[in-house]
mmCIF file of C-alpha atoms in Angstrom:
data_model
loop_
_atom_site.group_PDB
_atom_site.id
_atom_site.type_symbol
_atom_site.label_atom_id
_atom_site.label_comp_id
_atom_site.label_asym_id
_atom_site.label_seq_id
_atom_site.Cartn_x
_atom_site.Cartn_y
_atom_site.Cartn_z
ATOM 1 C CA MET A 1 28.253 33.016 -44.588
ATOM 2 C CA ASN A 2 25.122 35.117 -44.105
ATOM 3 C CA LEU A 3 23.547 34.104 -40.786
ATOM 4 C CA LEU A 4 20.079 34.410 -42.292
ATOM 5 C CA LYS A 5 20.927 31.732 -44.828
ATOM 6 C CA ARG A 6 23.095 29.431 -42.715
ATOM 7 C CA PRO A 7 21.677 25.893 -43.089
ATOM 8 C CA PHE A 8 21.008 23.505 -40.222
ATOM 9 C CA ARG A 9 22.457 20.030 -40.001
ATOM 10 C CA TYR A 10 19.757 17.727 -41.310
ATOM 11 C CA VAL A 11 17.799 15.712 -38.785
ATOM 12 C CA PHE A 12 14.256 14.380 -38.969
ATOM 13 C CA LEU A 13 12.391 13.963 -35.679
ATOM 14 C CA ASN A 14 8.788 14.194 -36.925
ATOM 15 C CA ALA A 15 8.067 17.412 -35.069
ATOM 16 C CA THR A 16 4.893 17.710 -37.142
ATOM 17 C CA MET A 17 3.238 14.960 -35.114
ATOM 18 C CA ALA A 18 4.417 16.585 -31.892
ATOM 19 C CA LEU A 19 2.755 19.845 -32.968
ATOM 20 C CA ILE A 20 -0.466 17.989 -33.732
ATOM 21 C CA PHE A 21 -0.504 16.304 -30.304
ATOM 22 C CA ILE A 22 0.238 19.606 -28.535
ATOM 23 C CA ASN A 23 -2.611 21.304 -30.401
ATOM 24 C CA ILE A 24 -5.031 18.534 -29.426
ATOM 25 C CA ALA A 25 -3.890 18.655 -25.794
ATOM 26 C CA ALA A 26 -4.309 22.443 -25.801
ATOM 27 C CA LEU A 27 -7.881 22.069 -27.068
ATOM 28 C CA PHE A 28 -8.733 19.801 -24.107
ATOM 29 C CA LEU A 29 -7.218 22.424 -21.796
ATOM 30 C CA ILE A 30 -9.284 25.194 -23.371
ATOM 31 C CA GLN A 31 -12.463 23.135 -23.094
ATOM 32 C CA MET A 32 -11.820 22.480 -19.399
ATOM 33 C CA MET A 33 -10.839 26.114 -18.737
ATOM 34 C CA PRO A 34 -12.517 28.264 -21.414
ATOM 35 C CA ARG A 35 -11.184 31.531 -20.008
ATOM 36 C CA SER A 36 -7.627 30.370 -20.609
ATOM 37 C CA SER A 37 -8.107 31.286 -24.275
ATOM 38 C CA LEU A 38 -8.091 34.940 -23.171
ATOM 39 C CA TYR A 39 -4.570 34.441 -21.810
ATOM 40 C CA LEU A 40 -3.262 32.186 -24.573
ATOM 41 C CA GLY A 41 -4.952 33.756 -27.606
ATOM 42 C CA LEU A 42 -3.470 36.880 -29.180
ATOM 43 C CA SER A 43 -5.112 40.229 -28.454
ATOM 44 C CA PHE A 44 -4.333 43.904 -27.913
ATOM 45 C CA ALA A 45 -5.556 43.621 -24.340
ATOM 46 C CA GLY A 46 -3.215 40.724 -23.662
ATOM 47 C CA LEU A 47 -0.198 42.493 -25.123
ATOM 48 C CA LYS A 48 -1.030 45.616 -23.108
ATOM 49 C CA CYS A 49 -1.041 43.408 -19.997
ATOM 50 C CA HIS A 50 2.445 42.163 -20.963
ATOM 51 C CA TYR A 51 1.261 38.703 -21.980
ATOM 52 C CA PHE A 52 4.203 38.522 -24.345
ATOM 53 C CA TRP A 53 3.827 34.757 -24.806
ATOM 54 C CA GLN A 54 0.622 35.270 -26.812
ATOM 55 C CA PRO A 55 2.250 35.584 -30.284
ATOM 56 C CA LEU A 56 3.454 32.008 -29.714
ATOM 57 C CA THR A 57 0.646 30.424 -27.717
ATOM 58 C CA TYR A 58 -2.173 31.636 -29.968
ATOM 59 C CA LEU A 59 -0.941 29.082 -32.514
ATOM 60 C CA PHE A 60 -2.100 26.285 -30.192
ATOM 61 C CA VAL A 61 -5.534 27.695 -29.320
ATOM 62 C CA HIS A 62 -8.519 26.571 -31.395
ATOM 63 C CA GLY A 63 -12.197 27.331 -31.157
ATOM 64 C CA GLY A 64 -13.430 23.756 -31.266
ATOM 65 C CA TRP A 65 -13.038 20.364 -32.883
ATOM 66 C CA ARG A 66 -14.128 21.523 -36.326
ATOM 67 C CA HIS A 67 -11.604 24.367 -36.222
ATOM 68 C CA ILE A 68 -8.726 22.134 -35.204
ATOM 69 C CA LEU A 69 -9.685 19.193 -37.439
ATOM 70 C CA PHE A 70 -9.055 20.885 -40.776
ATOM 71 C CA ASN A 71 -5.877 22.557 -39.534
ATOM 72 C CA MET A 72 -4.368 19.337 -38.205
ATOM 73 C CA ILE A 73 -5.319 17.306 -41.286
ATOM 74 C CA ALA A 74 -3.556 19.890 -43.457
ATOM 75 C CA LEU A 75 -0.559 19.966 -41.125
ATOM 76 C CA PHE A 76 -0.320 16.172 -41.252
ATOM 77 C CA PHE A 77 -0.482 15.829 -45.043
ATOM 78 C CA PHE A 78 1.639 18.839 -45.960
ATOM 79 C CA GLY A 79 3.822 19.288 -42.890
ATOM 80 C CA ILE A 80 5.373 15.823 -42.721
ATOM 81 C CA PRO A 81 6.635 15.772 -46.347
ATOM 82 C CA PHE A 82 7.944 19.337 -45.991
ATOM 83 C CA GLU A 83 9.690 18.483 -42.712
ATOM 84 C CA LYS A 84 11.264 15.380 -44.276
ATOM 85 C CA ALA A 85 12.516 17.493 -47.192
ATOM 86 C CA VAL A 86 14.137 20.309 -45.195
ATOM 87 C CA GLY A 87 14.756 18.695 -41.800
ATOM 88 C CA THR A 88 13.114 19.234 -38.433
ATOM 89 C CA LYS A 89 15.131 22.301 -37.409
ATOM 90 C CA GLU A 90 14.368 24.182 -40.616
ATOM 91 C CA PHE A 91 10.746 23.110 -40.459
ATOM 92 C CA LEU A 92 10.302 24.357 -36.897
ATOM 93 C CA LEU A 93 12.040 27.633 -37.664
ATOM 94 C CA PHE A 94 9.782 28.100 -40.687
ATOM 95 C CA TYR A 95 6.621 27.165 -38.785
ATOM 96 C CA PHE A 96 7.199 29.433 -35.808
ATOM 97 C CA VAL A 97 8.688 32.375 -37.693
ATOM 98 C CA CYS A 98 5.747 32.406 -40.088
ATOM 99 C CA GLY A 99 3.218 31.720 -37.322
ATOM 100 C CA ILE A 100 4.492 34.334 -34.872
ATOM 101 C CA LEU A 101 5.002 37.037 -37.500
ATOM 102 C CA ASP A 102 1.599 36.205 -38.951
ATOM 103 C CA GLY A 103 -0.041 36.949 -35.614
ATOM 104 C CA LEU A 104 1.847 40.208 -35.161
ATOM 105 C CA MET A 105 1.083 41.281 -38.726
ATOM 106 C CA CYS A 106 -2.604 40.587 -38.206
ATOM 107 C CA MET A 107 -2.604 42.585 -34.980
ATOM 108 C CA ALA A 108 -1.021 45.528 -36.800
ATOM 109 C CA ILE A 109 -3.621 45.340 -39.585
ATOM 110 C CA TYR A 110 -6.520 45.074 -37.137
ATOM 111 C CA TRP A 111 -5.120 47.982 -35.113
ATOM 112 C CA PHE A 112 -4.861 50.106 -38.262
ATOM 113 C CA PHE A 113 -8.525 49.483 -39.056
ATOM 114 C CA GLY A 114 -9.615 49.972 -35.446
ATOM 115 C CA MET A 115 -10.673 46.353 -34.928
ATOM 116 C CA ASN A 116 -10.266 44.636 -31.563
ATOM 117 C CA VAL A 117 -10.078 40.854 -31.981
ATOM 118 C CA LEU A 118 -8.910 37.716 -30.200
ATOM 119 C CA LEU A 119 -6.774 35.845 -32.701
ATOM 120 C CA ILE A 120 -6.582 32.083 -32.239
ATOM 121 C CA GLY A 121 -5.562 29.083 -34.316
ATOM 122 C CA ALA A 122 -2.694 27.824 -36.424
ATOM 123 C CA SER A 123 -4.356 28.649 -39.746
ATOM 124 C CA GLY A 124 -1.787 31.256 -40.783
ATOM 125 C CA ALA A 125 1.096 28.880 -40.114
ATOM 126 C CA ILE A 126 -0.791 26.060 -41.873
ATOM 127 C CA TYR A 127 -1.248 28.182 -44.991
ATOM 128 C CA ALA A 128 2.480 28.902 -44.854
ATOM 129 C CA VAL A 129 3.170 25.151 -44.720
ATOM 130 C CA LEU A 130 0.850 24.578 -47.694
ATOM 131 C CA PHE A 131 2.789 27.239 -49.603
ATOM 132 C CA ALA A 132 6.085 25.584 -48.643
ATOM 133 C CA TYR A 133 4.827 22.190 -49.800
ATOM 134 C CA ALA A 134 3.956 23.657 -53.184
ATOM 135 C CA VAL A 135 7.447 25.157 -53.533
ATOM 136 C CA VAL A 136 9.314 22.018 -52.442
ATOM 137 C CA PHE A 137 7.020 19.643 -54.380
ATOM 138 C CA PRO A 138 5.793 21.787 -57.304
ATOM 139 C CA ARG A 139 4.875 18.805 -59.471
ATOM 140 C CA ASN A 140 2.858 16.964 -56.836
ATOM 141 C CA VAL A 141 -0.853 16.605 -57.473
ATOM 142 C CA ILE A 142 -3.383 17.010 -54.676
ATOM 143 C CA TYR A 143 -6.838 15.473 -55.013
ATOM 144 C CA ILE A 144 -9.557 17.804 -53.753
ATOM 145 C CA TRP A 145 -12.226 15.736 -51.966
ATOM 146 C CA GLY A 146 -10.218 12.749 -53.200
ATOM 147 C CA ILE A 147 -11.522 13.341 -56.735
ATOM 148 C CA ILE A 148 -10.344 16.559 -58.417
ATOM 149 C CA PRO A 149 -6.606 16.563 -59.262
ATOM 150 C CA VAL A 150 -4.868 19.924 -58.769
ATOM 151 C CA GLN A 151 -1.139 20.584 -58.999
ATOM 152 C CA ALA A 152 0.167 21.980 -55.701
ATOM 153 C CA PRO A 153 1.184 25.476 -56.932
ATOM 154 C CA ILE A 154 -2.182 25.955 -58.637
ATOM 155 C CA LEU A 155 -3.932 24.981 -55.403
ATOM 156 C CA VAL A 156 -1.971 27.658 -53.538
ATOM 157 C CA LEU A 157 -2.858 30.297 -56.107
ATOM 158 C CA VAL A 158 -6.535 29.300 -56.001
ATOM 159 C CA TYR A 159 -6.531 29.478 -52.193
ATOM 160 C CA ALA A 160 -4.889 32.908 -52.334
ATOM 161 C CA VAL A 161 -7.624 34.220 -54.628
ATOM 162 C CA ILE A 162 -10.366 32.643 -52.510
ATOM 163 C CA GLU A 163 -8.971 34.122 -49.299
ATOM 164 C CA PHE A 164 -8.593 37.567 -50.880
ATOM 165 C CA LEU A 165 -12.186 37.570 -52.097
ATOM 166 C CA SER A 166 -13.457 36.070 -48.839
ATOM 167 C CA GLN A 167 -11.904 38.928 -46.901
ATOM 168 C CA PHE A 168 -14.557 41.175 -48.447
ATOM 169 C CA THR A 169 -17.447 38.747 -48.861
ATOM 170 C CA GLY A 170 -16.927 35.970 -46.289
ATOM 171 C CA ARG A 171 -18.629 35.484 -42.966
ATOM 172 C CA GLY A 172 -17.175 36.676 -39.696
ATOM 173 C CA GLY A 173 -15.175 34.522 -37.316
ATOM 174 C CA ILE A 174 -12.549 33.542 -39.897
ATOM 175 C CA SER A 175 -9.375 35.589 -40.203
ATOM 176 C CA HIS A 176 -8.763 35.620 -43.942
ATOM 177 C CA VAL A 177 -6.098 38.237 -43.249
ATOM 178 C CA ALA A 178 -4.165 35.612 -41.271
ATOM 179 C CA HIS A 179 -4.390 33.151 -44.151
ATOM 180 C CA LEU A 180 -3.130 35.691 -46.685
ATOM 181 C CA SER A 181 -0.393 36.835 -44.313
ATOM 182 C CA GLY A 182 0.725 33.224 -43.894
ATOM 183 C CA LEU A 183 1.136 32.863 -47.653
ATOM 184 C CA LEU A 184 3.035 36.158 -47.890
ATOM 185 C CA LEU A 185 5.362 35.315 -45.010
ATOM 186 C CA ALA A 186 6.112 31.893 -46.487
ATOM 187 C CA TRP A 187 7.013 33.614 -49.754
ATOM 188 C CA LEU A 188 9.380 35.992 -47.947
ATOM 189 C CA TYR A 189 10.919 33.136 -45.957
ATOM 190 C CA PHE A 190 11.829 31.231 -49.105
ATOM 191 C CA VAL A 191 13.286 34.321 -50.764
ATOM 192 C CA ILE A 192 15.225 35.646 -47.770
ATOM 193 C CA ARG A 193 16.196 32.531 -45.833
ATOM 194 C CA MET A 194 16.453 29.897 -48.556
ATOM 195 C CA GLY A 195 17.296 31.977 -51.617
ATOM 196 C CA VAL A 196 14.456 30.337 -53.546
ATOM 197 C CA HIS A 197 12.040 32.331 -55.699
ATOM 198 C CA PRO A 198 8.691 30.488 -55.673
ATOM 199 C CA LEU A 199 7.376 31.978 -58.919
ATOM 200 C CA LYS A 200 10.471 30.815 -60.794
ATOM 201 C CA VAL A 201 10.103 27.331 -59.300
ATOM 202 C CA TRP A 202 6.470 27.167 -60.317
ATOM 203 C CA ARG A 203 7.080 28.625 -63.755
ATOM 204 C CA ASP A 204 9.705 25.945 -64.415
ATOM 205 C CA ASN A 205 7.463 23.102 -63.228
ATOM 206 C CA LEU A 206 3.962 23.949 -64.414
#
């Protein structure tokens, strides 16, 4: 059997909640020691200094309570159902593969355009989880602001368009590249690792 597609034995340990608690604990650490974000966030300078943990640790660094709030709410509502569907091991592999590669992809893009940034936050991985939710539960309806019903795949497509346009028109401080990369990496994960083609799933369920 292809190692890339070898399934894990199913087990559910609710790692999603553990990730949420770790992110909150990390925010308290950053607030007590603000300079630690320079060591834990992802940057060219850090990688040049051999801070090779940064592609992992940047996922747990957030710029404040508003930044972490939306990420953790999304992780809670979309991560737990996805983890229950595929199991904790698959979920964690998905989350960290997409999150780590998202950071490295963003660094490569920023380097190409001559931009020096400090990348922080789990947004790329969260967008990947949202994408995964829409593939696993393509018929589920999500209520925007608790009012507007939107089928999960349509929500993903709308977010993709918004992020693409925001990359050229949005304000600074938000890495729309990371969000788009998270969606792309989730797509590739489903195709390569799980043998699932998201467009076919959505076409059959919309």
